[in-house]
mmCIF file of C-alpha atoms in Angstrom:
data_model
loop_
_atom_site.group_PDB
_atom_site.id
_atom_site.type_symbol
_atom_site.label_atom_id
_atom_site.label_comp_id
_atom_site.label_asym_id
_atom_site.label_seq_id
_atom_site.Cartn_x
_atom_site.Cartn_y
_atom_site.Cartn_z
ATOM 1 C CA MET A 316 70.774 79.038 136.065
ATOM 2 C CA SER A 317 73.264 78.356 138.842
ATOM 3 C CA ASN A 318 72.628 79.256 142.435
ATOM 4 C CA LEU A 319 76.352 79.953 142.971
ATOM 5 C CA LYS A 320 76.356 83.028 140.723
ATOM 6 C CA ASP A 321 77.228 85.471 143.501
ATOM 7 C CA PHE A 322 79.124 83.048 145.724
ATOM 8 C CA ASP A 323 82.320 84.473 147.251
ATOM 9 C CA TRP A 324 84.990 81.822 146.706
ATOM 10 C CA ASN A 325 87.596 83.733 148.765
ATOM 11 C CA GLY A 326 88.658 81.529 151.653
ATOM 12 C CA PHE A 327 86.421 78.607 150.606
ATOM 13 C CA TRP A 328 89.193 76.260 149.429
ATOM 14 C CA ASN A 329 92.085 75.011 151.576
ATOM 15 C CA ASP A 330 94.803 74.444 148.980
ATOM 16 C CA VAL A 331 97.183 72.320 151.040
ATOM 17 C CA ASP A 332 99.574 69.778 149.486
ATOM 18 C CA TYR A 333 97.183 66.906 150.305
ATOM 19 C CA ALA A 334 94.405 68.644 148.364
ATOM 20 C CA PHE A 335 96.597 69.049 145.279
ATOM 21 C CA GLU A 336 97.767 65.438 145.522
ATOM 22 C CA SER A 337 94.378 63.767 146.045
ATOM 23 C CA TYR A 338 91.523 66.106 145.043
ATOM 24 C CA ILE A 339 92.345 69.099 142.852
ATOM 25 C CA GLY A 340 92.261 68.271 139.162
ATOM 26 C CA LYS A 341 93.213 70.114 136.031
ATOM 27 C CA PRO A 342 90.907 72.946 134.887
ATOM 28 C CA VAL A 343 87.725 71.553 133.337
ATOM 29 C CA THR A 344 86.301 72.188 129.900
ATOM 30 C CA ASP A 345 82.742 71.720 128.687
ATOM 31 C CA GLU A 346 83.989 68.586 126.904
ATOM 32 C CA ASP A 347 85.343 67.201 130.212
ATOM 33 C CA ILE A 348 81.945 67.759 131.836
ATOM 34 C CA LYS A 349 80.085 66.049 128.966
ATOM 35 C CA ALA A 350 82.483 63.091 129.114
ATOM 36 C CA ALA A 351 82.071 62.785 132.896
ATOM 37 C CA GLU A 352 78.278 62.913 132.570
ATOM 38 C CA ALA A 353 78.362 60.207 129.888
ATOM 39 C CA ASN A 354 80.626 58.043 132.058
ATOM 40 C CA LEU A 355 78.443 58.511 135.161
ATOM 41 C CA GLY A 356 75.106 58.279 133.394
ATOM 42 C CA TYR A 357 73.877 61.459 135.101
ATOM 43 C CA THR A 358 73.583 65.117 134.190
ATOM 44 C CA LEU A 359 75.529 67.154 136.730
ATOM 45 C CA PRO A 360 73.688 70.044 138.426
ATOM 46 C CA ALA A 361 74.497 73.569 137.187
ATOM 47 C CA ALA A 362 75.784 74.658 140.611
ATOM 48 C CA TYR A 363 78.164 71.690 140.765
ATOM 49 C CA ILE A 364 79.417 72.459 137.238
ATOM 50 C CA GLU A 365 80.068 76.047 138.314
ATOM 51 C CA LEU A 366 81.992 74.748 141.332
ATOM 52 C CA LEU A 367 84.063 72.504 139.026
ATOM 53 C CA LYS A 368 84.871 75.424 136.749
ATOM 54 C CA ASN A 369 85.998 77.446 139.775
ATOM 55 C CA HIS A 370 88.078 74.650 141.291
ATOM 56 C CA ASN A 371 88.074 71.055 140.048
ATOM 57 C CA GLY A 372 87.645 69.440 143.463
ATOM 58 C CA GLY A 373 89.452 70.163 146.671
ATOM 59 C CA VAL A 374 89.522 70.441 150.428
ATOM 60 C CA VAL A 375 87.415 73.173 152.027
ATOM 61 C CA ASN A 376 88.251 75.480 154.914
ATOM 62 C CA LYS A 377 84.852 75.180 156.598
ATOM 63 C CA ASN A 378 83.777 71.564 156.465
ATOM 64 C CA CYS A 379 80.476 71.566 158.413
ATOM 65 C CA PHE A 380 77.327 71.646 156.311
ATOM 66 C CA ILE A 381 73.899 71.700 157.968
ATOM 67 C CA ASN A 382 71.437 69.094 156.688
ATOM 68 C CA ASP A 383 67.622 69.181 156.751
ATOM 69 C CA ASN A 384 67.612 67.848 160.336
ATOM 70 C CA ARG A 385 69.787 70.782 161.445
ATOM 71 C CA ASP A 386 72.698 68.385 162.062
ATOM 72 C CA CYS A 387 76.249 69.137 160.993
ATOM 73 C CA VAL A 388 77.606 66.875 158.253
ATOM 74 C CA TYR A 389 81.411 67.100 158.188
ATOM 75 C CA ILE A 390 83.076 66.568 154.830
ATOM 76 C CA THR A 391 86.699 65.865 154.035
ATOM 77 C CA GLY A 392 86.653 67.240 150.511
ATOM 78 C CA ILE A 393 84.594 67.852 147.408
ATOM 79 C CA TYR A 394 85.175 65.618 144.395
ATOM 80 C CA GLY A 395 86.168 66.998 141.026
ATOM 81 C CA ILE A 396 86.054 65.088 137.744
ATOM 82 C CA ASP A 397 89.761 64.530 137.014
ATOM 83 C CA ARG A 398 90.063 60.727 136.853
ATOM 84 C CA ASP A 399 93.776 60.994 137.752
ATOM 85 C CA LYS A 400 92.884 62.166 141.265
ATOM 86 C CA LYS A 401 92.144 59.502 143.876
ATOM 87 C CA TYR A 402 89.221 61.475 145.332
ATOM 88 C CA SER A 403 87.285 62.424 142.225
ATOM 89 C CA LEU A 404 83.939 61.331 140.781
ATOM 90 C CA LEU A 405 85.852 59.207 138.273
ATOM 91 C CA GLY A 406 88.854 58.391 140.477
ATOM 92 C CA GLU A 407 89.867 55.399 142.575
ATOM 93 C CA ILE A 408 87.644 56.427 145.525
ATOM 94 C CA GLY A 409 84.951 57.972 143.346
ATOM 95 C CA ASN A 410 81.343 57.295 142.526
ATOM 96 C CA GLU A 411 81.898 53.722 141.268
ATOM 97 C CA PHE A 412 83.771 52.818 144.484
ATOM 98 C CA TRP A 413 80.902 53.996 146.696
ATOM 99 C CA ILE A 414 78.304 52.111 144.659
ATOM 100 C CA SER A 415 80.176 48.840 143.991
ATOM 101 C CA LYS A 416 82.333 48.466 147.117
ATOM 102 C CA VAL A 417 80.420 50.305 149.850
ATOM 103 C CA LYS A 418 77.015 49.407 148.360
ATOM 104 C CA TYR A 419 75.536 52.911 148.219
ATOM 105 C CA PRO A 420 72.291 52.837 146.241
ATOM 106 C CA PRO A 421 72.798 53.911 142.612
ATOM 107 C CA ILE A 422 70.495 56.945 142.860
ATOM 108 C CA GLY A 423 72.921 59.740 141.977
ATOM 109 C CA VAL A 424 76.558 60.714 142.303
ATOM 110 C CA VAL A 425 78.717 61.063 145.411
ATOM 111 C CA VAL A 426 80.229 64.565 145.247
ATOM 112 C CA ALA A 427 82.033 64.648 148.618
ATOM 113 C CA ASP A 428 83.411 62.356 151.263
ATOM 114 C CA THR A 429 82.860 62.653 154.996
ATOM 115 C CA ILE A 430 85.207 62.432 157.943
ATOM 116 C CA SER A 431 83.616 59.093 158.826
ATOM 117 C CA GLY A 432 84.731 57.667 155.482
ATOM 118 C CA GLY A 433 81.476 57.795 153.635
#
């Protein structure tokens, strides 16, 4: 069960030209999700899958998310799964980039980028 069931998506996404160019992918199907999971080697969380079905990646209007230390983590955008988009789990600056080039530990998937570039 997803924890985004009653989420109000109105005003969440900032659909500017940059978002369409670099983040927002084509609508996803269940087959797309299965293929992405197979490629990544991880099962995607239900809430993230629901987000993908609402909007396959994009730039958000409010980009400050509070972490467990009560600090604000600023994101640039949320990755979708359309490999044709630069900022996507399977794109040029996707999960493989963060693990192989930036040397993030391979303990999951990177679903967003931050204003500090990682």
